[in-house]
Coordinates of C-alpha atoms in Angstrom, one line a residue:
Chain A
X148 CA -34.5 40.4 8.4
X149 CA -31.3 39.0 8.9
X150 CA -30.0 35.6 7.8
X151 CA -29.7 33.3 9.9
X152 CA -26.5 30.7 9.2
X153 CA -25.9 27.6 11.4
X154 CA -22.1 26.8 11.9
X155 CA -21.5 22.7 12.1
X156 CA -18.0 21.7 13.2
X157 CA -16.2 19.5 16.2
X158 CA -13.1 21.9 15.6
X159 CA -13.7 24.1 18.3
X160 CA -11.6 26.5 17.5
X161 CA -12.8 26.5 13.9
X162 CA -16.2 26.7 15.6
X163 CA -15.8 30.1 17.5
X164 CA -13.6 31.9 14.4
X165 CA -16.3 31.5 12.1
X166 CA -18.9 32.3 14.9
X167 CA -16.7 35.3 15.5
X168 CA -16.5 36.3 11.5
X169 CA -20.4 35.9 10.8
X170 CA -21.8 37.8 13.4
X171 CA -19.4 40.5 13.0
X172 CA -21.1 40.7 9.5
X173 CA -24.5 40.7 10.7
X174 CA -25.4 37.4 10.4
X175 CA -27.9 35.9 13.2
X176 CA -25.4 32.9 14.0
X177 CA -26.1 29.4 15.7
X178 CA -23.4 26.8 16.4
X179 CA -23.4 23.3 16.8
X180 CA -20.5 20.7 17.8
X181 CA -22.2 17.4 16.0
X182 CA -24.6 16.2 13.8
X183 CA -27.1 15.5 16.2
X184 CA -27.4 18.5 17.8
X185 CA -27.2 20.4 14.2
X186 CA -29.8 18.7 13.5
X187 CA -32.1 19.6 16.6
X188 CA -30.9 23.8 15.9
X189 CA -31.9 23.4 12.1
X190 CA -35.3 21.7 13.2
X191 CA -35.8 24.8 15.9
X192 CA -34.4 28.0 14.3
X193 CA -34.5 26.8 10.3
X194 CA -31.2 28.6 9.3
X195 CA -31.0 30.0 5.7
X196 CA -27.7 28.7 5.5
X197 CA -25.6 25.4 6.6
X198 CA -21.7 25.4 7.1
X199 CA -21.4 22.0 7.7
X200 CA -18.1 19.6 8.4
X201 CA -18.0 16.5 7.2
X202 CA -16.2 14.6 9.6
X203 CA -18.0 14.3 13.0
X204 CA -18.1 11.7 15.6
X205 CA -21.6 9.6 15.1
X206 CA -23.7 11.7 12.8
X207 CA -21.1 12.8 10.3
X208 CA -21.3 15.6 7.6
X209 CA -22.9 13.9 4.9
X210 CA -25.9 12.4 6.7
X211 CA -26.7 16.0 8.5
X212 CA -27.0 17.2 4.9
X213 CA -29.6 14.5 3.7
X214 CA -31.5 15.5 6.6
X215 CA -31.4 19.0 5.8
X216 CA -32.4 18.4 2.4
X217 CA -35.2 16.2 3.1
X218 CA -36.3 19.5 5.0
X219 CA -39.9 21.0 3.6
X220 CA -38.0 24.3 2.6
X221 CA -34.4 23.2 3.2
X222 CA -31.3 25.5 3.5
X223 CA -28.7 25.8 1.5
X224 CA -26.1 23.5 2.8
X225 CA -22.1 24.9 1.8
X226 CA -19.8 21.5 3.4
X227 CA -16.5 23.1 4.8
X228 CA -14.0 20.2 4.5
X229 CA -10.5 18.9 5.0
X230 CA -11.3 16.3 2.9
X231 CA -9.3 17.2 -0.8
X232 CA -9.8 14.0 -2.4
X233 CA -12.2 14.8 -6.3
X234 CA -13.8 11.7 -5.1
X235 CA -15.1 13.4 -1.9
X236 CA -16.3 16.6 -3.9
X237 CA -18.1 14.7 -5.6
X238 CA -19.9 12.5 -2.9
X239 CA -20.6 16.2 -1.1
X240 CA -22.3 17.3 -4.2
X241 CA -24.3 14.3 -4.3
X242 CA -25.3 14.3 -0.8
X243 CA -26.9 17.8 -2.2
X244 CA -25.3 20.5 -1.2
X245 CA -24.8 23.9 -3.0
X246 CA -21.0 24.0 -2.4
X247 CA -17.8 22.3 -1.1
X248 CA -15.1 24.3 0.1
X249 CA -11.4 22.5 0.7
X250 CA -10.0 23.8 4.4
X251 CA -8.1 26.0 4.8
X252 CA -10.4 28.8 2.7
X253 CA -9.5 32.5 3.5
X254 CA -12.7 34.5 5.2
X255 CA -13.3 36.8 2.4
X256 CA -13.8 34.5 0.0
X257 CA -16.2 32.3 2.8
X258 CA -18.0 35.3 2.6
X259 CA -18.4 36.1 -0.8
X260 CA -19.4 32.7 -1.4
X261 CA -22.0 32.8 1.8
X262 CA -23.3 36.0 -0.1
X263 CA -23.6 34.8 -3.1
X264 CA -25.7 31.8 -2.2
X265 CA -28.7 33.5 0.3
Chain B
X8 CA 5.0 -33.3 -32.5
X9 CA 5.7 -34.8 -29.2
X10 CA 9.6 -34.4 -28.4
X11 CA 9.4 -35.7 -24.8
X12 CA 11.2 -38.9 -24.0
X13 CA 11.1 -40.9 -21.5
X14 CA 14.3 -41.1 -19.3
X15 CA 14.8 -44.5 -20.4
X16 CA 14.4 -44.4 -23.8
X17 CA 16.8 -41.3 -23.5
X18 CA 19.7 -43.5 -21.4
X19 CA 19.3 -46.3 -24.1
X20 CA 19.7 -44.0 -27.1
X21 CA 23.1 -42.0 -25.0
X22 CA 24.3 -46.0 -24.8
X23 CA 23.5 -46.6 -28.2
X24 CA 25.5 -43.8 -29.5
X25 CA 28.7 -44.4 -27.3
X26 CA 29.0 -48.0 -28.2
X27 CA 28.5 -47.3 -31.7
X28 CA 31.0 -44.0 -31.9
X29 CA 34.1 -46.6 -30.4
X30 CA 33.2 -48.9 -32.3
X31 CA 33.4 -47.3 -35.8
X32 CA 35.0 -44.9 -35.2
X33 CA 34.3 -41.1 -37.5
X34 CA 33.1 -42.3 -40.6
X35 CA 33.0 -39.9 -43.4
X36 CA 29.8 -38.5 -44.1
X37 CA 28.1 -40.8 -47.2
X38 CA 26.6 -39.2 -49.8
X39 CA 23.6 -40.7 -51.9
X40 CA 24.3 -44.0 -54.1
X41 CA 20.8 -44.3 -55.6
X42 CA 18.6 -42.0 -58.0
X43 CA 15.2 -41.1 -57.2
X44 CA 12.2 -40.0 -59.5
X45 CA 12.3 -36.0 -60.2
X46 CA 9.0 -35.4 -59.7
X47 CA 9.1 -37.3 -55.9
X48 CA 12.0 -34.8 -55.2
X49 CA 10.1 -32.1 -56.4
X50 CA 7.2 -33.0 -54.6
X51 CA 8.7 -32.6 -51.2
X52 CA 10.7 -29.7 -51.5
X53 CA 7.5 -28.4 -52.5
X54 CA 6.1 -29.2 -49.4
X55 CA 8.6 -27.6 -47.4
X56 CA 10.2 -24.4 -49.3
X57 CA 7.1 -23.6 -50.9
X58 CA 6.1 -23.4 -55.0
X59 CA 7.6 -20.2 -55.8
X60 CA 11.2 -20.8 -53.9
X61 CA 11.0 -24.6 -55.2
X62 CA 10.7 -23.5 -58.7
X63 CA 13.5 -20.9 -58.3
X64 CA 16.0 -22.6 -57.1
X65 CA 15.9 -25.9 -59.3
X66 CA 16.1 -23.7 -62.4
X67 CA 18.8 -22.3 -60.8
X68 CA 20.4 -25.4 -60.2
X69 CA 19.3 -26.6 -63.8
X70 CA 21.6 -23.5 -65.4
X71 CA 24.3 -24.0 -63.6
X72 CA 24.5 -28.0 -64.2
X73 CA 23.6 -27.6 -67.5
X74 CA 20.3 -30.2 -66.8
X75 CA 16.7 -29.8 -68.2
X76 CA 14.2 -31.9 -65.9
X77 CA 12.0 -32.5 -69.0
X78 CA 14.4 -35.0 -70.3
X79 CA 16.2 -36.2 -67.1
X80 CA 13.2 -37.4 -64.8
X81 CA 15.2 -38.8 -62.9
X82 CA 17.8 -37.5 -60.0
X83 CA 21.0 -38.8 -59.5
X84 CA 22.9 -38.5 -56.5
X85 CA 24.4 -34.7 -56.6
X86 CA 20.5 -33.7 -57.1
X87 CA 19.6 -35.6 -54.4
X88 CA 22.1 -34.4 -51.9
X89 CA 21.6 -30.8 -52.9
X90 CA 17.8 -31.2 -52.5
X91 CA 18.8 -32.6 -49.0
X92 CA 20.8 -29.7 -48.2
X93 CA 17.9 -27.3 -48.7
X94 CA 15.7 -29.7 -47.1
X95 CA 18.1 -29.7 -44.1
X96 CA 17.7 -25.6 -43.4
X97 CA 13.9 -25.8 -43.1
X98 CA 13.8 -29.0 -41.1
X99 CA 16.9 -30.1 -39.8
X100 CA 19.0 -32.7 -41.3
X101 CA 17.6 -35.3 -40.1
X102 CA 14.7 -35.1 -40.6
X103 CA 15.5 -34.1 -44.2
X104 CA 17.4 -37.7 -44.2
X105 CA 14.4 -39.1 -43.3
X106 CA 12.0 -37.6 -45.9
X107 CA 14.6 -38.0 -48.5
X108 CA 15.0 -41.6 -47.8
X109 CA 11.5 -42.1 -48.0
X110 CA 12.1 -41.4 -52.2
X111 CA 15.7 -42.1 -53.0
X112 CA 15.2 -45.8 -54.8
X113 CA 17.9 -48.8 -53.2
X114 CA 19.2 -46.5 -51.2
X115 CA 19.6 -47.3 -47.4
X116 CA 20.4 -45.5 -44.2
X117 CA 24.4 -46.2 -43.2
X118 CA 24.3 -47.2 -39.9
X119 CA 26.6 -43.9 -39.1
X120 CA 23.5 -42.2 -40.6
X121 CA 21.4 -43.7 -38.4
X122 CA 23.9 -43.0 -35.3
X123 CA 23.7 -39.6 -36.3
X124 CA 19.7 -39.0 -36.6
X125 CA 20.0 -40.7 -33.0
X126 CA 22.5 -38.2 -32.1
X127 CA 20.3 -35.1 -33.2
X128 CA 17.1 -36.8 -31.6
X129 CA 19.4 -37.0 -28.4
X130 CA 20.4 -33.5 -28.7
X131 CA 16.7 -32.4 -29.8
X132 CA 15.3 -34.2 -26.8
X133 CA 17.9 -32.4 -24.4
X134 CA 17.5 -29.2 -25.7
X135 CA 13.8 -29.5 -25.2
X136 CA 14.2 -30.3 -21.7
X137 CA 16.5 -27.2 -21.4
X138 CA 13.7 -25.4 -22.8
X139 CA 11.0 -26.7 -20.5
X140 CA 13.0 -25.8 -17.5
X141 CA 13.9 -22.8 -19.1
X142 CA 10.4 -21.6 -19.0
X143 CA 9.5 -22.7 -15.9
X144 CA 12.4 -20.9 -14.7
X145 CA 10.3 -17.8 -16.7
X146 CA 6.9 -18.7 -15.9
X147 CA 8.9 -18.5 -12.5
X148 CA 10.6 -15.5 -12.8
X149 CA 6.9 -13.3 -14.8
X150 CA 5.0 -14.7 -11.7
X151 CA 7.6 -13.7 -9.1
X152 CA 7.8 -10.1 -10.9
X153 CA 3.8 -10.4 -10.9
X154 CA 3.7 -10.6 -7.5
X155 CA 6.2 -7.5 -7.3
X156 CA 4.5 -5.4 -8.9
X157 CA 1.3 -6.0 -6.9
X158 CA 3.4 -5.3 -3.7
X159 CA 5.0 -2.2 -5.4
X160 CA 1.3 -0.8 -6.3
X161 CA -0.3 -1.7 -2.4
X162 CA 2.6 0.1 -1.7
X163 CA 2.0 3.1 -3.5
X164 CA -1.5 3.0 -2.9
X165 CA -0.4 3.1 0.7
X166 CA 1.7 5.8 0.4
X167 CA -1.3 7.9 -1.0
X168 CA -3.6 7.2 1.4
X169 CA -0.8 8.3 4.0
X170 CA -0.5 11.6 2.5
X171 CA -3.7 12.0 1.9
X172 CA -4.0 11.4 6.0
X173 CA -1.3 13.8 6.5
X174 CA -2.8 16.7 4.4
X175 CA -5.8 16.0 5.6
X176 CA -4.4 16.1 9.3
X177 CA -2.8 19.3 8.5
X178 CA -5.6 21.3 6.9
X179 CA -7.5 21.3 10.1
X180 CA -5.3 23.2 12.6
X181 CA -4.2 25.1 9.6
X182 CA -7.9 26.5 8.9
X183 CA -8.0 27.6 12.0
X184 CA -5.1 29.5 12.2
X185 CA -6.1 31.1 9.2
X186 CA -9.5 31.8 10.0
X187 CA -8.3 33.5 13.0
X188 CA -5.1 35.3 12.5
X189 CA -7.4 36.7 9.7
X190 CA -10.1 37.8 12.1
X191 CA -7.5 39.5 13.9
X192 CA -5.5 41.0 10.9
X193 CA -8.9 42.5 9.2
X194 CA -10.6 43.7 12.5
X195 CA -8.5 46.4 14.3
X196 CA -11.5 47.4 16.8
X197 CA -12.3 43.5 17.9
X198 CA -12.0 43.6 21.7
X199 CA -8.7 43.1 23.6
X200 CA -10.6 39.7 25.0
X201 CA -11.2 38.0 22.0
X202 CA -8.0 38.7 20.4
X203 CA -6.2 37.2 23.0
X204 CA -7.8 34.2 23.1
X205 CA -7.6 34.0 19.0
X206 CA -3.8 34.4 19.2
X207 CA -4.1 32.3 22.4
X208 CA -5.8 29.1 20.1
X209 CA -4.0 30.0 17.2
X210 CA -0.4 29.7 19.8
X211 CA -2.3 25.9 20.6
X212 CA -2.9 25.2 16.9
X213 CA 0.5 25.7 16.0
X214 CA 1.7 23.6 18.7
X215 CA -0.6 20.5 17.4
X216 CA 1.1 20.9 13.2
X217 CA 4.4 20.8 14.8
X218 CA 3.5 18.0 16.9
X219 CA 1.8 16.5 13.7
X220 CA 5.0 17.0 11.8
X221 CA 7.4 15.7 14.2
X222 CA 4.9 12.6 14.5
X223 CA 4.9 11.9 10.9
X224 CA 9.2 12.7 11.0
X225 CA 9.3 10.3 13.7
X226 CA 7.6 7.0 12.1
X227 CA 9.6 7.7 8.5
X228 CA 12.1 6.8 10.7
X229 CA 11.3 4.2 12.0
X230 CA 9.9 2.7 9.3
X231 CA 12.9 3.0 6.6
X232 CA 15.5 1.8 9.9
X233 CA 17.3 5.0 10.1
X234 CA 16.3 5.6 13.9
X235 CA 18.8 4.1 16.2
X236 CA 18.3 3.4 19.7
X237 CA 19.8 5.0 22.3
X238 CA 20.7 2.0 25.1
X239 CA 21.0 2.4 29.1
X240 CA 19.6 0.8 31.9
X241 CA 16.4 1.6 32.6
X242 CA 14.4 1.6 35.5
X243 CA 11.2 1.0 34.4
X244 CA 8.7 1.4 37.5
X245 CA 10.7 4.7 38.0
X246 CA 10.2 5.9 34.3
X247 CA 6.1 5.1 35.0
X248 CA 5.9 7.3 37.7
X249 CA 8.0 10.1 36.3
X250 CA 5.4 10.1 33.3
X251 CA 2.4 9.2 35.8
X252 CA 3.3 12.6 37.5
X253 CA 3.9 14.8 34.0
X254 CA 0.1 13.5 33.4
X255 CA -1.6 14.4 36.6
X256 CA -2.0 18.1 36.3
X257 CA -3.9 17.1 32.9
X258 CA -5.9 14.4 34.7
X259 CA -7.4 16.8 37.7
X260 CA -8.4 19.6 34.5
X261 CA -10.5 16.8 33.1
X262 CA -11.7 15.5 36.9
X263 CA -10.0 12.0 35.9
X264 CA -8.0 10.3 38.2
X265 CA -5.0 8.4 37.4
X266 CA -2.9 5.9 39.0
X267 CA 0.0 3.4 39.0
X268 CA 0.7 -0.3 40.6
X269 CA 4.4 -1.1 40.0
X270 CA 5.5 -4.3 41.6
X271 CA 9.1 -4.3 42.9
X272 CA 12.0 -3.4 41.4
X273 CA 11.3 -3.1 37.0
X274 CA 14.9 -2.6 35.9
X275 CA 15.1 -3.7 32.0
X276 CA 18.8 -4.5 31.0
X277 CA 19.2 -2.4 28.2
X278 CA 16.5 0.4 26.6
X279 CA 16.2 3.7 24.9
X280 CA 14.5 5.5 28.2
X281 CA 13.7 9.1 25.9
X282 CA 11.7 6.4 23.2
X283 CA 10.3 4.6 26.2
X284 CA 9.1 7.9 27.4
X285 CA 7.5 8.6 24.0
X286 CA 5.6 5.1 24.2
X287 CA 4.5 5.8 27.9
X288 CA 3.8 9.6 26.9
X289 CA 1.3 8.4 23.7
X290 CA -0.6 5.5 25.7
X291 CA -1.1 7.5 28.6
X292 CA -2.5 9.9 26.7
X293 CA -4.7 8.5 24.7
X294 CA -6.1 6.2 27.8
X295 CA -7.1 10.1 29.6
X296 CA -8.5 11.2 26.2
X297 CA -10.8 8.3 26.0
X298 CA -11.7 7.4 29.6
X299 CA -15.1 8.3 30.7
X300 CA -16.2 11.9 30.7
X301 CA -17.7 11.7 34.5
X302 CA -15.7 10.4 36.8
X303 CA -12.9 8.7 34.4
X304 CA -10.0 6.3 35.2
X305 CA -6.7 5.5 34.1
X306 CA -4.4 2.8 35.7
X307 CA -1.3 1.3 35.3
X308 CA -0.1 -1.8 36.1
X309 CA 3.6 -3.2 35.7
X310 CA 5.0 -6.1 36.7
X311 CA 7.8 -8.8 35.9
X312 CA 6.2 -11.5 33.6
X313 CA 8.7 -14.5 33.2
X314 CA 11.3 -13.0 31.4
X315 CA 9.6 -9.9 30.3
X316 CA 8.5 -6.4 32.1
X317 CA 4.6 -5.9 31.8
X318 CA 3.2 -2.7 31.3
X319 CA -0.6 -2.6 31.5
X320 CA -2.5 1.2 30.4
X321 CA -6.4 0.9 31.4
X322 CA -9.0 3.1 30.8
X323 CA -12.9 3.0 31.7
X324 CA -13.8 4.6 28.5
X325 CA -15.8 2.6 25.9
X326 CA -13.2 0.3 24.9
X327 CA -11.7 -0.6 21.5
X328 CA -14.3 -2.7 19.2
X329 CA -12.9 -6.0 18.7
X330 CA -12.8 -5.7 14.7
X331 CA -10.4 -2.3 15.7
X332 CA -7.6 -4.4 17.7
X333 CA -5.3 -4.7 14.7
X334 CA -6.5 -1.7 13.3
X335 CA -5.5 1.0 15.5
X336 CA -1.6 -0.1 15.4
X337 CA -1.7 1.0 11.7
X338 CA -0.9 4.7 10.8
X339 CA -3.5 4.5 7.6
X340 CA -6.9 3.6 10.1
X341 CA -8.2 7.3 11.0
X342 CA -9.0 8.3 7.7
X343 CA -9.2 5.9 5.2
X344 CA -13.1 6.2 4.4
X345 CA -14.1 7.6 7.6
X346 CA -16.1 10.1 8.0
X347 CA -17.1 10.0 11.4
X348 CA -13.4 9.6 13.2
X349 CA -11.6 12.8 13.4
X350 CA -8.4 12.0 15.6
X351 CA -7.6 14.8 17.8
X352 CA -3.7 14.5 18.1
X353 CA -1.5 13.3 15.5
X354 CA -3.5 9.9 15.0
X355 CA 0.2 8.2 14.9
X356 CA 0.7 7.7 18.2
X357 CA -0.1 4.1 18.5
X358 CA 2.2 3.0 15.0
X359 CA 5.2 5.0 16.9
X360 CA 4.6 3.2 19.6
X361 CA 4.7 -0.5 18.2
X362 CA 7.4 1.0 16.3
X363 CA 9.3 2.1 19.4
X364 CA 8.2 -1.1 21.1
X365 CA 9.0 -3.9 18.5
X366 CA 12.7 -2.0 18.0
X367 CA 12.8 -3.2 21.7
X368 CA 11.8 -6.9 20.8
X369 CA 8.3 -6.4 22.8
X370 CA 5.4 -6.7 22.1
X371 CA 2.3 -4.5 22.1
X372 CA -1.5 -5.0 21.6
X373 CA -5.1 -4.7 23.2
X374 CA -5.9 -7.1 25.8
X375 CA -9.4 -8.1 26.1
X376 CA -11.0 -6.4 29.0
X377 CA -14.3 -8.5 30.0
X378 CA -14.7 -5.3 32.7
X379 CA -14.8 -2.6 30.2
X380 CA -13.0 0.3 29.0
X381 CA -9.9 -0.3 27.1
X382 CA -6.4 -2.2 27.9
X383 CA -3.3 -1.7 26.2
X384 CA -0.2 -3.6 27.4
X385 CA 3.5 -3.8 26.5
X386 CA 6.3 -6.1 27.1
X387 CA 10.3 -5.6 27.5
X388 CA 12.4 -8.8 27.4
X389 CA 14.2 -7.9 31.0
X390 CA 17.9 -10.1 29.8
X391 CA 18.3 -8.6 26.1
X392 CA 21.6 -7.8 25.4
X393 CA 22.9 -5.0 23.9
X394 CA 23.9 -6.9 21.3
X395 CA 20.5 -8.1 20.1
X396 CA 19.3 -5.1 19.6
X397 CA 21.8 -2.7 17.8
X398 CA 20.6 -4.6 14.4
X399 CA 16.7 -4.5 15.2
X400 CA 14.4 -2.7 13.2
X401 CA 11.0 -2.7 13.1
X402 CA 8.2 -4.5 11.9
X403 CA 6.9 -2.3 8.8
X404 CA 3.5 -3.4 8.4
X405 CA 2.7 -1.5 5.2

């Protein structure tokens, strides 16, 4: 069965590339522009995987990822963000998730990572 | 020991001493007449120098004077002096007079003694006023450098969080131009479709760093005083319909509509029309980005107010939060511990603009709007001479 990864970012353009790169690689790919509606596609399809931003307007990153985590069988949750400060690494990790990548990342390392964790 | 005297006692002893000095004119210092008891001697420079230096130095002075204190118990006049002049290095001569009087047996103070204890009080006293305004002139000084160093740490602080905007800022466009020029680099079959529009995005992404950069150029600036105006005539309602029409194309794509009210003639006596441009340019903007998505709104309104120009930028968007009004003026509000604000042009729009606005000697700020939406509005003073304003620089609020 193919994994399923849902892409969370308000950069559209981000958005599409990495839509693009994943499903290219076989990956069954959702996409969502918020936190609210990543929310409603991880409740419906239960991704294996999360690439989730961290600043969003209203729901931002870090709240999506409590929510995921709280899930009965949650996803593993990678945050993709600009944000470069160690305190913000840190406040990633403690939100849960399985890794924080610092934009900009090169795709084969996205993927290698991405394959690593599911 | 309290040294402080009052002013008056001070003026009477400065008297005292004057009247005496012309009176007897420079005496010769006396030495002692009198004898005192060994041991008394003893006793105080014991107090003062210490056993050990005590003991040394009267043998000392035994050897060379031929004298053994056993048999001579009592000091004569060259001891006494001599025990005065060591007193006189530890505690200052007068107060070695003092303590040596206090032994020496039918011996009393000349009065030119007493002038000159008087003399060294005075001169004690002044000194110790010196001092006192000395170090409040330090206390003064640490708390002014206090206070410095505070400023010079904000600062820095500042300056961090400025670049850690700026990075920030630039990491986003910058992922996606990496994330798609290597999409297109590593896939030679992707469809002639897609690539286009990936080089077509990456073409737009580009265009928003350099924008980014020449933002950030920009308010550097302004802010250290380097950028100099450039000063004509300006006509002011024609400058707001020139950028009105530069906007409409962008209004119809997002179904907006946008329109101006000028009021007779707005000719400003002296501005910089390219940075008025800029200013017009960034509020404009930003009122189309945040006016409503269905059937948004932007108007202007300018008009002569007194001796100003007023220019008036409405949206019918969800307005700026009143705790915000300050706020969005300063070039270190997106970010700093945001997390749910991502500014999608430079974010420095509005501190160029007071920037630009303030070198002008206007002002700029968010009006309240009891109808919604938001309201920025600017004013020009319409009589400023040229004069006035080849000195200005603006109002650094970091």
């Amino acid at each position: 069965m193919r994994s399923k990864i849902l892409i969370v970012d308000d950069e559209i353009n981000i958005l599409m590339s990495l839509e693009y790169l994943f499903k290219r690689k076989g990956y069954e790919v959702y996409i969502a522009r918020n936190g609210n509606e990543a929310k409603n596609l991880a409740d419906r399809y239960e991704p294996d995987l999360v690439l989730l931003d961290i600043m969003m307007p209203d729901v931002d990153g870090y709240e999506v990822c409590d929510y995921l985590k709280s899930k009965s069988t949650p996803p593993k949750v990678v945050f993709l963000s600009a944000k470069s400060k160690k305190d913000d690494v840190q406040k990633g990790y403690g939100h849960g998730a399985d890794l924080y990548l610092l934009k900009p990342f090169s795709n084969k390392d996205l993927l290698q990572h991405i394959e690593e964790l599911i | 020991m309290n040294l402080e005297a009052t002013q008056e006692e001070e003026n009477q002893a400065t008297l005292f001493v004057k009247a005496s000095s012309l009176l007897s004119g420079n005496e010769a210092p006396e030495i002692y007449r009198g004898s005192a008891p060994f041991p008394d001697i003893k006793s105080l420079l014991n107090n003062f120098l210490g056993n050990e230096r005590t003991e040394k130095v009267l043998d000392r002075y035994a050897r060379l004077n031929n004298i053994d204190w056993s048999v001579s118990p009592t000091a004569d006049s060259r001891v006494i002096s001599y025990a005065e002049r060591l007193l006189s290095e530890a505690i200052g001569p007068a107060s070695a007079k003092i303590m040596i009087s206090s032994v020496v047996q039918r011996e009393e103070l000349s009065r030119s003694e007493v002038l000159g204890i008087l003399e060294e009080s005075q001169k004690v006293l002044r000194l110790n006023r010196e001092l006192s305004t000395r170090s409040e002139e330090l206390r003064k000084a640490t708390e002014d450098l206090r206070q410095a160093n505070y400023k010079l740490q904000e600062l820095t602080e500042l300056k961090d969080e400025f670049l850690y905007t700026v990075t920030h800022e630039l990491r986003t466009p910058l992922t996606a131009i990496r994330t798609q020029s290597e999409l297109v680099h590593d896939d030679p079959e992707m469809p002639e479709e897609d690539r286009q529009r990936f080089i077509g995005n990456m073409v737009q992404d580009c265009e928003r760093l350099t924008r980014l950069i020449s933002n950030v150029l920009d308010l550097e600036k302004f802010e250290s005083g380097s950028q100099k105006l450039s000063l004509n005539r300006v006509d002011l309602g024609q400058l707001i319909e020139d950028t009105v029409t530069q906007f409409q194309a962008l209004a119809a794509k997002k179904g907006h509509s946008l329109r101006c009210e000028i009021s007779a003639p707005l000719t400003a006596t002296y501005a910089d029309e390219d940075r008025i441009a800029q200013v017009l340019h960034n509020l404009i903007g930003n009122a189309l980005k945040h006016a409503r998505h269905d059937n948004g709104a932007v108007w202007i309104t300018a008009y002569r107010l007194d001796q100003d120009l007023k220019v008036n930028i409405h949206d019918n968007g969800n307005g700026i939060p009143l705790s915000d009004r300050e706020l969005v003026f300063d070039k270190f509000y997106q970010v700093r511990n945001q997390t749910r604000r991502k500014p999608s042009g430079s974010g420095l729009g509005l501190a160029i603009s007071k920037n630009i606005i303030q070198m002008h000697k206007g002002k700029i700020w968010i009006e309240d709007n009891p109808g919604g939406g938001a309201k920025i509005s600017f004013t020009l003073p319409l009589y400023l001479q040229e004069a006035q304003m080849k000195n200005s620089k603006p109002h650094i609020d970091a």
